[in-house]
Amino acid sequence: HVQLVESGGGSVQSGGSLRLSCVASGNTDRYCMAWFRQVPGKQRERVAAMDINGVTNYADSVKGRFTASKDNARNTLALQMNDLKPEDTALYYCAADPSASWACYFGSWSVADFDSWGQGTQVTVS
């Protein structure tokens, strides 16, 4: 498993943008990597997932506003978030797993598919 460290969270006004980054401690070429988010009292929910070939699936709530990208040379997964809304406020987590590729490809990925998690980065939209 790899260790993951997220960064880039912060506070923005509605309509603003943020870019999150997730750096892995090792090679993630053969990993599905994903973003989840969670607010207190609610379950962690899907945001975006990218399989090993770069196929990306997004939650309906963020389609057209969020874009995930991966730099394999730097073992980094990014999430560009535009047109942010108050309901995007959450703690955002990065996740990775080498066994989740099919789930990521078919769009069925979930929390249970991932063993490696970061500590989270807070996004607050007002």
XYZ file of N, CA, C and O in Angstrom:
504
model
N 0.831 -1.189 0.000
C 0.000 0.000 0.000
C 0.866 1.239 0.000
O 2.009 1.228 0.467
N 0.291 2.332 -0.479
C 0.999 3.609 -0.487
C 0.427 4.520 0.566
O -0.712 4.370 1.000
N 1.236 5.476 0.982
C 0.752 6.536 1.856
C 0.361 7.721 1.004
O 1.029 8.033 0.006
N -0.714 8.394 1.399
C -1.268 9.487 0.608
C -1.338 10.754 1.458
O -1.727 10.692 2.628
N -0.983 11.870 0.857
C -1.046 13.154 1.552
C -1.776 14.152 0.658
O -1.324 14.441 -0.462
N -2.896 14.673 1.167
C -3.669 15.664 0.423
C -3.263 17.074 0.828
O -2.797 17.303 1.956
N -3.489 18.012 -0.066
C -3.267 19.427 0.214
C -4.134 20.244 -0.737
O -4.711 19.697 -1.691
N -4.214 21.531 -0.458
C -4.918 22.430 -1.370
C -6.280 22.885 -0.905
O -6.913 23.717 -1.563
N -6.758 22.348 0.205
C -8.048 22.786 0.708
C -7.998 24.212 1.220
O -6.928 24.816 1.364
N -9.174 24.766 1.490
C -9.246 26.126 2.005
C -10.663 26.620 2.017
O -11.607 25.844 1.848
N -10.807 27.919 2.216
C -12.119 28.555 2.254
C -12.274 29.466 1.045
O -11.384 30.286 0.775
N -13.389 29.315 0.339
C -13.654 30.145 -0.827
C -15.118 30.548 -0.825
O -15.946 29.934 -0.155
N -15.409 31.555 -1.606
C -16.806 31.963 -1.772
C -17.460 31.138 -2.872
O -16.790 30.571 -3.743
N -18.778 31.095 -2.811
C -19.540 30.369 -3.821
C -19.173 30.861 -5.216
O -19.059 32.065 -5.443
N -18.953 29.913 -6.131
C -18.531 30.252 -7.478
C -17.034 30.232 -7.670
O -16.544 30.317 -8.810
N -16.288 30.124 -6.591
C -14.843 30.121 -6.661
C -14.271 28.764 -7.040
O -15.000 27.804 -7.308
N -12.946 28.698 -7.038
C -12.246 27.481 -7.445
C -11.166 27.111 -6.438
O -10.609 27.977 -5.757
N -10.886 25.828 -6.379
C -9.772 25.294 -5.600
C -9.194 24.119 -6.360
O -9.889 23.456 -7.130
N -7.919 23.845 -6.106
C -7.266 22.694 -6.701
C -6.650 21.858 -5.602
O -5.764 22.334 -4.885
N -7.131 20.646 -5.456
C -6.595 19.721 -4.460
C -5.524 18.842 -5.090
O -5.605 18.504 -6.263
N -4.553 18.465 -4.292
C -3.513 17.551 -4.745
C -3.372 16.396 -3.768
O -3.566 16.569 -2.565
N -3.028 15.253 -4.296
C -2.792 14.055 -3.486
C -1.481 13.442 -3.968
O -1.390 13.039 -5.135
N -0.507 13.391 -3.080
C 0.789 12.825 -3.434
C 0.935 11.460 -2.778
O 0.728 11.324 -1.562
N 1.287 10.478 -3.578
C 1.478 9.121 -3.073
C 2.951 8.861 -2.787
O 3.830 9.417 -3.450
N 3.201 7.961 -1.833
C 4.579 7.671 -1.423
C 5.299 6.749 -2.380
O 6.522 6.581 -2.285
N 4.558 6.113 -3.289
C 5.170 5.196 -4.224
C 4.488 5.240 -5.565
O 3.601 6.061 -5.818
N 4.917 4.350 -6.422
C 4.378 4.292 -7.777
C 2.907 3.883 -7.773
O 2.535 2.899 -7.142
N 2.086 4.657 -8.460
C 0.652 4.371 -8.511
C 0.164 4.107 -9.929
O -1.028 4.251 -10.223
N 1.069 3.732 -10.820
C 0.694 3.481 -12.210
C -0.404 2.428 -12.331
O -1.263 2.516 -13.214
N -0.393 1.437 -11.472
C -1.345 0.333 -11.547
C -2.465 0.443 -10.512
O -3.132 -0.525 -10.194
N -2.648 1.642 -9.980
C -3.667 1.877 -8.958
C -4.841 2.645 -9.542
O -4.665 3.558 -10.358
N -6.035 2.299 -9.074
C -7.130 3.249 -9.219
C -6.963 4.273 -8.107
O -6.687 3.914 -6.967
N -7.145 5.531 -8.447
C -7.084 6.591 -7.439
C -8.379 7.376 -7.462
O -8.970 7.590 -8.526
N -8.797 7.810 -6.291
C -10.122 8.418 -6.190
C -10.151 9.537 -5.172
O -9.277 9.640 -4.301
N -11.167 10.366 -5.294
C -11.485 11.391 -4.311
C -12.861 11.070 -3.715
O -13.807 10.742 -4.436
N -12.930 11.200 -2.397
C -14.177 11.100 -1.658
C -14.299 12.363 -0.809
O -13.334 13.093 -0.616
N -15.485 12.571 -0.256
C -15.668 13.676 0.671
C -16.659 13.271 1.752
O -17.494 12.383 1.553
N -16.556 13.967 2.868
C -17.411 13.624 4.017
C -17.690 14.855 4.840
O -16.793 15.666 5.095
N -18.935 14.977 5.255
C -19.321 16.014 6.208
C -19.700 15.317 7.505
O -20.119 14.156 7.505
N -19.574 16.009 8.630
C -19.865 15.372 9.930
C -21.281 14.811 9.958
O -22.233 15.461 9.526
N -21.387 13.588 10.444
C -22.694 12.972 10.588
C -23.211 12.278 9.353
O -24.296 11.682 9.375
N -22.457 12.342 8.272
C -22.874 11.690 7.034
C -21.813 10.705 6.556
O -20.658 10.777 6.951
N -22.236 9.802 5.690
C -21.299 8.838 5.148
C -20.353 9.494 4.145
O -20.683 10.501 3.520
N -19.188 8.895 4.013
C -18.237 9.368 3.017
C -18.819 9.098 1.626
O -19.330 8.014 1.365
N -18.761 10.082 0.760
C -19.380 9.922 -0.557
C -18.366 10.073 -1.682
O -17.330 10.718 -1.529
N -18.710 9.474 -2.791
C -17.828 9.498 -3.959
C -17.782 10.882 -4.592
O -18.778 11.597 -4.597
N -16.621 11.201 -5.133
C -16.475 12.438 -5.901
C -15.982 12.103 -7.306
O -16.625 12.422 -8.296
N -14.820 11.459 -7.407
C -14.260 11.112 -8.714
C -13.290 9.960 -8.548
O -12.674 9.810 -7.488
N -13.157 9.150 -9.592
C -12.197 8.054 -9.574
C -11.598 7.879 -10.952
O -12.302 7.996 -11.963
N -10.307 7.593 -10.989
C -9.590 7.416 -12.246
C -8.936 6.044 -12.271
O -8.185 5.710 -11.356
N -9.202 5.263 -13.328
C -8.580 3.945 -13.402
C -7.173 4.054 -13.999
O -6.689 5.147 -14.278
N -6.526 2.910 -14.170
C -5.122 2.919 -14.575
C -4.920 3.436 -16.003
O -3.809 3.819 -16.371
N -5.978 3.470 -16.780
C -5.876 3.985 -18.146
C -6.345 5.428 -18.265
O -6.414 5.952 -19.379
N -6.663 6.026 -17.153
C -7.094 7.418 -17.167
C -8.580 7.619 -17.352
O -9.030 8.768 -17.443
N -9.337 6.524 -17.410
C -10.792 6.654 -17.496
C -11.303 7.181 -16.159
O -11.012 6.620 -15.107
N -12.055 8.262 -16.205
C -12.491 8.935 -14.982
C -14.009 8.941 -14.884
O -14.693 9.245 -15.865
N -14.507 8.604 -13.713
C -15.937 8.675 -13.430
C -16.165 9.704 -12.334
O -15.373 9.822 -11.394
N -17.246 10.440 -12.444
C -17.570 11.491 -11.487
C -18.954 11.260 -10.886
O -19.852 10.731 -11.536
N -19.098 11.708 -9.649
C -20.423 11.747 -9.052
C -21.263 12.766 -9.811
O -20.749 13.782 -10.286
N -22.563 12.491 -9.913
C -23.439 13.397 -10.661
C -23.385 14.822 -10.109
O -23.505 15.787 -10.866
N -23.197 14.940 -8.814
C -23.234 16.257 -8.171
C -22.059 17.149 -8.564
O -22.115 18.366 -8.356
N -20.997 16.560 -9.123
C -19.819 17.371 -9.462
C -19.502 17.371 -10.957
O -18.576 18.073 -11.387
N -20.247 16.611 -11.731
C -19.985 16.544 -13.175
C -20.069 17.923 -13.806
O -20.980 18.697 -13.516
N -19.102 18.223 -14.644
C -19.065 19.508 -15.320
C -18.399 20.601 -14.516
O -18.125 21.678 -15.044
N -18.153 20.350 -13.241
C -17.507 21.369 -12.383
C -16.142 20.915 -11.881
O -15.243 21.735 -11.714
N -16.001 19.624 -11.636
C -14.747 19.083 -11.094
C -14.045 18.268 -12.182
O -14.684 17.578 -12.981
N -12.716 18.346 -12.173
C -11.915 17.573 -13.126
C -10.738 16.940 -12.401
O -9.956 17.645 -11.757
N -10.625 15.636 -12.526
C -9.500 14.920 -11.927
C -8.411 14.731 -12.974
O -8.695 14.546 -14.158
N -7.178 14.779 -12.522
C -6.053 14.542 -13.419
C -4.939 13.837 -12.645
O -4.855 13.962 -11.427
N -4.121 13.110 -13.363
C -3.078 12.332 -12.704
C -1.742 12.534 -13.394
O -1.670 12.570 -14.625
N -0.714 12.688 -12.607
C 0.649 12.793 -13.104
C 1.409 11.576 -12.590
O 1.831 11.545 -11.423
N 1.547 10.570 -13.429
C 2.189 9.332 -12.980
C 3.657 9.545 -12.641
O 4.198 8.879 -11.749
N 4.309 10.458 -13.322
C 5.725 10.708 -13.049
C 5.932 11.253 -11.638
O 6.979 11.017 -11.026
N 4.938 11.951 -11.133
C 5.039 12.542 -9.795
C 4.152 11.845 -8.782
O 4.027 12.305 -7.648
N 3.495 10.752 -9.206
C 2.600 9.996 -8.319
C 1.582 10.916 -7.659
O 1.348 10.839 -6.441
N 1.004 11.787 -8.444
C 0.095 12.803 -7.926
C -1.255 12.740 -8.627
O -1.322 12.615 -9.854
N -2.304 12.829 -7.833
C -3.670 12.949 -8.336
C -4.187 14.316 -7.937
O -4.069 14.701 -6.770
N -4.722 15.055 -8.888
C -5.239 16.385 -8.608
C -6.747 16.415 -8.827
O -7.300 15.586 -9.554
N -7.395 17.367 -8.193
C -8.822 17.591 -8.398
C -9.046 19.091 -8.548
O -8.908 19.833 -7.572
N -9.337 19.517 -9.756
C -9.662 20.903 -10.016
C -11.147 21.100 -9.788
O -11.968 20.445 -10.438
N -11.490 21.996 -8.879
C -12.879 22.221 -8.509
C -13.266 23.644 -8.878
O -12.720 24.600 -8.327
N -14.183 23.764 -9.798
C -14.663 25.064 -10.249
C -16.130 25.242 -9.885
O -16.837 24.265 -9.618
N -16.575 26.495 -9.905
C -17.975 26.808 -9.601
C -18.416 26.138 -8.301
O -19.449 25.476 -8.244
N -17.628 26.314 -7.285
C -17.908 25.655 -6.016
C -19.192 26.187 -5.388
O -19.529 27.380 -5.513
N -19.876 25.289 -4.699
C -21.149 25.604 -4.059
C -21.044 25.292 -2.574
O -20.222 24.459 -2.166
N -21.883 25.918 -1.753
C -21.839 25.619 -0.311
C -21.982 24.127 -0.012
O -21.374 23.630 0.944
N -22.743 23.420 -0.818
C -22.917 21.984 -0.575
C -21.673 21.156 -0.912
O -21.641 19.954 -0.637
N -20.655 21.783 -1.468
C -19.373 21.107 -1.684
C -18.500 21.135 -0.433
O -17.433 20.504 -0.408
N -18.930 21.872 0.582
C -18.174 21.942 1.826
C -18.054 20.557 2.444
O -19.057 19.877 2.666
N -16.829 20.120 2.702
C -16.584 18.782 3.241
C -15.093 18.592 3.475
O -14.269 19.412 3.047
N -14.778 17.510 4.125
C -13.397 17.049 4.238
C -13.164 16.107 3.055
O -13.882 15.117 2.897
N -12.194 16.442 2.231
C -11.929 15.683 1.004
C -10.770 14.712 1.219
O -9.706 15.113 1.690
N -11.008 13.474 0.857
C -10.024 12.414 1.035
C -9.571 11.866 -0.309
O -10.379 11.691 -1.231
N -8.311 11.529 -0.369
C -7.748 10.813 -1.504
C -7.646 9.334 -1.118
O -7.347 9.006 0.032
N -7.872 8.454 -2.075
C -7.791 7.015 -1.828
C -7.148 6.331 -3.029
O -7.241 6.823 -4.152
N -6.513 5.198 -2.762
C -5.853 4.464 -3.840
C -5.863 2.973 -3.538
O -5.786 2.567 -2.369
N -5.951 2.171 -4.573
C -5.893 0.724 -4.392
C -5.587 0.064 -5.728
O -6.216 0.391 -6.739
N -4.670 -0.896 -5.744
C -4.341 -1.569 -7.003
C -5.405 -2.575 -7.445
O -5.410 -3.000 -8.599
N -6.308 -2.927 -6.540
C -7.320 -3.937 -6.872
C -8.653 -3.325 -7.278
O -9.607 -4.055 -7.530
N -8.715 -2.007 -7.326
C -9.990 -1.334 -7.569
C -10.182 -0.900 -9.016
O -11.146 -0.213 -9.329
N -9.269 -1.297 -9.891
C -9.311 -0.766 -11.251
C -10.615 -1.077 -11.977
O -11.175 -0.226 -12.666
N -11.095 -2.345 -11.855
C -12.339 -2.676 -12.569
C -13.509 -1.874 -12.012
O -14.359 -1.396 -12.759
N -13.561 -1.731 -10.696
C -14.636 -0.946 -10.093
C -14.568 0.494 -10.566
O -15.589 1.119 -10.853
N -13.366 1.023 -10.674
C -13.221 2.397 -11.137
C -13.617 2.525 -12.600
O -14.261 3.491 -12.997
N -13.212 1.552 -13.400
C -13.513 1.602 -14.833
C -15.023 1.557 -15.091
O -15.554 2.299 -15.901
N -15.721 0.677 -14.352
C -17.156 0.516 -14.579
C -17.997 1.506 -13.794
O -19.210 1.524 -13.918
N -17.361 2.307 -12.947
C -18.090 3.325 -12.208
C -18.760 2.832 -10.946
O -19.607 3.531 -10.383
N -18.396 1.657 -10.478
C -19.036 1.100 -9.287
C -18.189 1.261 -8.028
O -18.470 0.659 -7.006
N -17.137 2.091 -8.106
C -16.218 2.241 -6.979
C -16.911 2.777 -5.735
O -17.844 3.578 -5.818
N -16.407 2.328 -4.587
C -16.965 2.746 -3.310
C -15.872 2.762 -2.262
O -14.749 2.338 -2.514
N -16.215 3.223 -1.076
C -15.251 3.283 0.024
C -14.616 1.924 0.261
O -13.408 1.828 0.508
N -15.396 0.875 0.157
C -14.917 -0.472 0.467
C -13.847 -0.979 -0.502
O -13.145 -1.941 -0.206
N -13.711 -0.333 -1.650
C -12.735 -0.777 -2.652
C -11.322 -0.297 -2.370
O -10.386 -0.713 -3.038
N -11.139 0.586 -1.394
C -9.844 1.242 -1.200
C -9.253 0.962 0.172
O -9.927 1.061 1.190
N -7.964 0.628 0.178
C -7.255 0.360 1.426
C -6.358 1.511 1.859
O -6.044 1.630 3.044
N -5.904 2.320 0.924
C -5.003 3.428 1.263
C -5.782 4.737 1.247
O -6.439 5.045 0.246
N -5.638 5.508 2.325
C -6.365 6.770 2.473
C -5.440 7.851 2.990
O -4.549 7.583 3.809
N -5.694 9.071 2.564
C -5.004 10.208 3.137
C -5.725 10.693 4.379
O -6.738 10.129 4.790
N -5.198 11.773 4.951
C -5.761 12.298 6.198
C -6.893 13.284 5.948
O -7.615 13.662 6.870
N -7.033 13.723 4.707
C -8.105 14.646 4.344
C -7.659 16.094 4.322
O -6.734 16.496 5.035
N -8.331 16.880 3.492
C -8.108 18.321 3.433
C -9.467 19.004 3.387
O -10.353 18.596 2.636
N -9.635 20.026 4.213
C -10.940 20.669 4.377
C -11.210 21.688 3.279
O -10.351 22.533 2.980
N -12.398 21.604 2.712
C -12.882 22.594 1.749
C -14.136 23.225 2.332
O -15.076 22.521 2.703
N -14.140 24.553 2.418
C -15.286 25.279 2.955
C -15.716 26.325 1.939
O -14.913 27.153 1.515
N -16.988 26.260 1.540
C -17.534 27.185 0.548
C -18.669 27.969 1.210
O -19.608 27.379 1.738
N -18.576 29.275 1.172
C -19.600 30.102 1.812
C -20.286 31.042 0.831
O -19.797 31.187 -0.307
